[in-house]
């Protein structure tokens, strides 16, 4: 199993190009199931989850080719299978995104139920309730969820709780349904908007994506399209914190600053000035960091996917920061590893209380999920001595060549086999 070895203490300086958003590319690839025509997706991040999605699509009968320049060409001329097996779903929960499009295109979908994971129980009950509202019969047995419905019919679906992939799944199911579907209390994340844009290019009729009410007028058929995936806002935020925590100076290119307002504002409160360009961000660290509380919220609030990285930063800020995790019930696994590096953190239910500034020292640490891994890498960059981050397959699921990008701006980081 690969590990990352980091020698901390250096200031990062230089330019990093941001990759396409993993959480946008995954639903976009699933959307290819909705048409027999070819779909060309560009700005795809070549990360492990994308390779897993390719395996899933191939399993279902889709021709999928990776092309130079981060493109994926997919053609689902005929769907051979309507089942996402356990072997794939257990490595990537986002496989559940096949449910909506398979159901819409073939009238049938069978997907292994993803269990809980390192950050929470993560049920998909709201996805299933939505499919039932559209007229599908849904049953769960033998560890699989099976949805069937030859003709889906538009309906009004009010989500009990805001769910990102739930909104995406229902949007993909509704585009080929008969009549109009309204999704209320829908997720407003940029990734939902990006999916709506792709579906619209494919011939879908969608209004309101990016607001809590999305209206979808069903059409009988979708066609091929070409679409560029939006920049990864979480990768961007992670590198902003890398600049801030090392007291360095980084220029991030090919990003979308508009998607990071809450992170940029928060870093401003902490004492990290950020200059915003059209598709660039410049972070200048070095001033003393001041602790600031944060509550994770759905977009446009402070993203739960930035919480672990922010916690690493708060170990270097003067004062007490209370971090409230409001989206997932168990997303503090990184805290105990940060504490092994010298952090002063107390967990009280959904709150982490971080006291700084402390001297972090290198240690062998274990990553428990994708963003927790990023947090440990950030802590390693500022810790004295050597940090070895184990189980970085989590990191490889969602960050494209993170060690190369960090090396290019002066970090002492290497992958060890
Ligand atoms: N929830 C339910 N029932 C459902 C669906 C969700 O109770 O049917 C709950 C969840 O348990 C959670 C909350 O609702 O407490 C929000 O979950 P959501 O469904 O929005 O999460 P997700 O769609 O499974 C996506 C991202 C996550 C990100 C969350 C929140 C993808 C592929 N994944 O997950 O990304 O943390 O939204 O923004 O888009 C990551 O990239 O590291 C990651 C975990």
Coordinates of N, CA and C and ligand atoms in Angstrom, one line a residue, residues 22-24 26-27 49 92-97 117 119-129 159-168 187 189 191 232-234 297-299 302-306 309 325-329 331 369-372 394 397-399, ligand 1:
X22 N -14.1 16.1 -9.1 CA -14.5 14.7 -9.0 C -16.0 14.6 -8.8
X23 N -16.6 15.3 -7.9 CA -18.0 15.2 -7.5 C -19.0 15.7 -8.6
X24 N -18.4 16.3 -9.6 CA -19.2 16.7 -10.8 C -19.0 15.7 -11.9
X26 N -18.4 12.5 -11.6 CA -19.0 11.2 -11.3 C -20.5 11.2 -11.8
X27 N -21.3 12.1 -11.4 CA -22.7 12.1 -12.0 C -22.7 12.4 -13.5
X49 N -11.6 7.3 -8.3 CA -13.1 7.1 -8.4 C -13.5 7.2 -9.9
X92 N -16.8 2.5 -4.0 CA -17.2 3.8 -4.3 C -18.7 4.0 -4.1
X93 N -19.1 4.7 -3.1 CA -20.5 4.9 -2.8 C -21.2 5.6 -4.0
X94 N -20.5 6.4 -4.7 CA -21.1 7.2 -5.7 C -21.7 6.3 -6.9
X95 N -21.4 5.0 -6.8 CA -22.0 4.0 -7.7 C -23.5 4.1 -7.7
X96 N -24.1 4.6 -6.6 CA -25.5 4.7 -6.5 C -26.1 5.7 -7.5
X97 N -25.2 6.5 -8.1 CA -25.6 7.4 -9.1 C -26.1 6.7 -10.4
X117 N -20.0 4.5 6.1 CA -18.6 4.6 5.8 C -17.9 5.4 6.9
X119 N -17.4 8.3 7.5 CA -17.9 9.6 7.9 C -19.3 9.6 8.4
X120 N -20.0 8.5 8.3 CA -21.4 8.4 8.8 C -22.2 7.2 8.2
X121 N -23.4 7.1 8.6 CA -24.3 6.0 8.1 C -24.6 6.2 6.6
X122 N -24.8 7.4 6.2 CA -25.1 7.7 4.8 C -26.2 6.8 4.1
X123 N -27.4 6.9 4.6 CA -28.4 6.1 3.9 C -28.8 6.7 2.6
X124 N -29.5 5.9 1.8 CA -30.0 6.5 0.5 C -31.5 6.5 0.4
X125 N -32.1 6.5 1.6 CA -33.6 6.4 1.7 C -34.3 7.5 0.9
X126 N -33.7 8.7 0.9 CA -34.3 9.8 0.2 C -34.3 9.7 -1.3
X127 N -33.2 9.0 -1.8 CA -33.2 8.7 -3.3 C -34.3 7.7 -3.6
X128 N -34.5 6.7 -2.7 CA -35.4 5.7 -3.0 C -36.9 6.2 -2.9
X129 N -37.1 7.0 -1.9 CA -38.4 7.6 -1.7 C -38.8 8.4 -3.0
X159 N -37.6 16.9 -0.6 CA -36.6 16.2 0.1 C -36.7 16.5 1.6
X160 N -36.7 15.5 2.5 CA -36.8 15.8 3.9 C -35.5 16.5 4.4
X161 N -34.4 16.2 3.7 CA -33.1 16.7 4.0 C -32.4 17.0 2.7
X162 N -31.5 18.0 2.7 CA -30.9 18.3 1.4 C -29.8 17.2 1.1
X163 N -29.9 16.6 0.0 CA -28.9 15.6 -0.4 C -28.4 15.9 -1.8
X164 N -27.1 15.8 -1.9 CA -26.4 16.2 -3.2 C -26.7 15.1 -4.2
X165 N -26.2 13.9 -3.9 CA -26.4 12.8 -4.9 C -27.8 12.4 -5.1
X166 N -28.6 12.6 -4.0 CA -30.1 12.4 -4.1 C -30.7 13.3 -5.1
X167 N -30.4 14.6 -5.1 CA -30.9 15.5 -6.0 C -30.4 15.1 -7.5
X168 N -29.2 14.7 -7.6 CA -28.6 14.4 -8.9 C -29.3 13.1 -9.5
X187 N -30.6 20.2 -3.4 CA -29.2 20.7 -3.2 C -28.9 21.8 -4.2
X189 N -25.7 22.8 -4.8 CA -24.2 22.7 -5.0 C -23.9 22.9 -6.5
X191 N -22.0 21.3 -8.3 CA -22.0 20.1 -9.0 C -23.4 19.7 -9.6
X232 N -12.6 21.8 -9.5 CA -12.8 21.1 -8.2 C -12.7 22.2 -7.1
X233 N -13.8 22.6 -6.5 CA -13.7 23.6 -5.5 C -13.1 23.1 -4.2
X234 N -13.1 21.8 -3.9 CA -12.6 21.3 -2.7 C -11.0 21.1 -2.9
X297 N -22.2 23.5 6.4 CA -23.5 23.6 5.9 C -23.6 23.3 4.4
X298 N -24.7 23.0 3.9 CA -24.9 22.8 2.5 C -24.5 24.1 1.7
X299 N -24.2 24.0 0.5 CA -23.8 25.1 -0.4 C -24.9 26.1 -0.3
X302 N -20.3 26.7 4.4 CA -18.9 26.1 4.5 C -19.0 24.6 4.3
X303 N -18.4 24.1 3.3 CA -18.5 22.7 2.9 C -18.0 21.7 3.9
X304 N -18.7 20.7 4.2 CA -18.2 19.6 5.1 C -16.9 19.0 4.5
X305 N -16.8 19.0 3.2 CA -15.6 18.5 2.5 C -14.3 19.3 2.8
X306 N -14.5 20.5 3.4 CA -13.4 21.4 3.8 C -13.1 21.4 5.3
X309 N -9.6 19.8 6.6 CA -8.5 20.7 6.2 C -8.5 21.9 7.1
X325 N -19.7 20.2 13.0 CA -20.0 19.3 11.8 C -21.5 19.0 11.7
X326 N -22.1 19.6 10.8 CA -23.6 19.7 10.7 C -24.1 18.7 9.7
X327 N -23.3 18.2 8.8 CA -23.8 17.4 7.7 C -23.6 15.9 8.0
X328 N -22.5 15.4 8.4 CA -22.2 14.0 8.7 C -22.0 13.8 10.2
X329 N -22.5 12.7 10.7 CA -22.5 12.5 12.2 C -21.1 12.0 12.7
X331 N -17.7 12.7 11.3 CA -16.6 13.1 10.4 C -15.5 13.8 11.1
X369 N -10.5 8.7 5.6 CA -11.3 9.0 4.4 C -10.6 10.1 3.6
X370 N -11.2 10.4 2.5 CA -10.5 11.3 1.5 C -10.1 12.6 2.1
X371 N -11.0 13.3 2.7 CA -10.7 14.7 3.2 C -9.8 14.6 4.5
X372 N -10.0 13.6 5.3 CA -9.2 13.4 6.5 C -7.7 13.2 6.0
X394 N -7.3 6.4 -0.1 CA -8.4 7.4 0.1 C -8.1 8.7 -0.7
X397 N -8.4 8.6 -4.4 CA -9.8 8.5 -4.9 C -10.2 9.9 -5.4
X398 N -9.7 10.9 -4.8 CA -10.2 12.2 -5.1 C -9.3 13.4 -5.4
X399 N -8.0 13.2 -5.2 CA -7.0 14.2 -5.5 C -6.1 13.7 -6.6
Ligands
LIG1 N1 -28.9 11.6 3.8 C1 -29.9 10.9 4.2 N2 -30.7 10.1 3.3 C2 -30.4 10.1 2.0 C3 -29.3 10.9 1.5 C4 -28.6 11.6 2.4 O1 -30.2 10.8 5.4 O2 -31.1 9.4 1.2 C5 -28.1 12.4 4.7 C6 -26.6 11.9 4.8 O3 -26.5 10.8 5.7 C7 -25.9 13.2 5.3 C8 -26.7 14.3 4.6 O4 -28.0 13.7 4.2 O5 -26.1 13.3 6.6 C9 -26.1 14.9 3.3 O6 -25.7 13.8 2.5 P1 -25.6 13.9 0.9 O7 -26.6 13.0 0.3 O8 -25.7 15.3 0.5 O9 -24.2 13.4 0.6 P2 -23.7 12.6 -0.7 O10 -24.6 13.0 -1.8 O11 -23.7 11.1 -0.4 C10 -22.0 14.3 -1.6 C11 -20.5 14.2 -1.9 C12 -19.7 14.1 -0.6 C13 -20.1 15.4 0.2 C14 -21.6 15.4 0.5 C15 -22.0 16.7 1.2 C16 -20.5 13.1 -4.1 C17 -20.1 11.9 -4.9 N3 -20.2 13.1 -2.8 O12 -22.3 13.0 -0.9 O13 -18.3 14.2 -1.0 O14 -19.4 15.3 1.4 O15 -22.3 15.4 -0.8 O16 -21.6 17.8 0.5 O17 -20.9 14.1 -4.6 C18 -16.0 13.8 -0.7 O18 -15.9 14.2 -1.9 O19 -15.1 13.6 0.1 C19 -17.4 13.5 -0.2 C20 -17.6 12.7 0.8

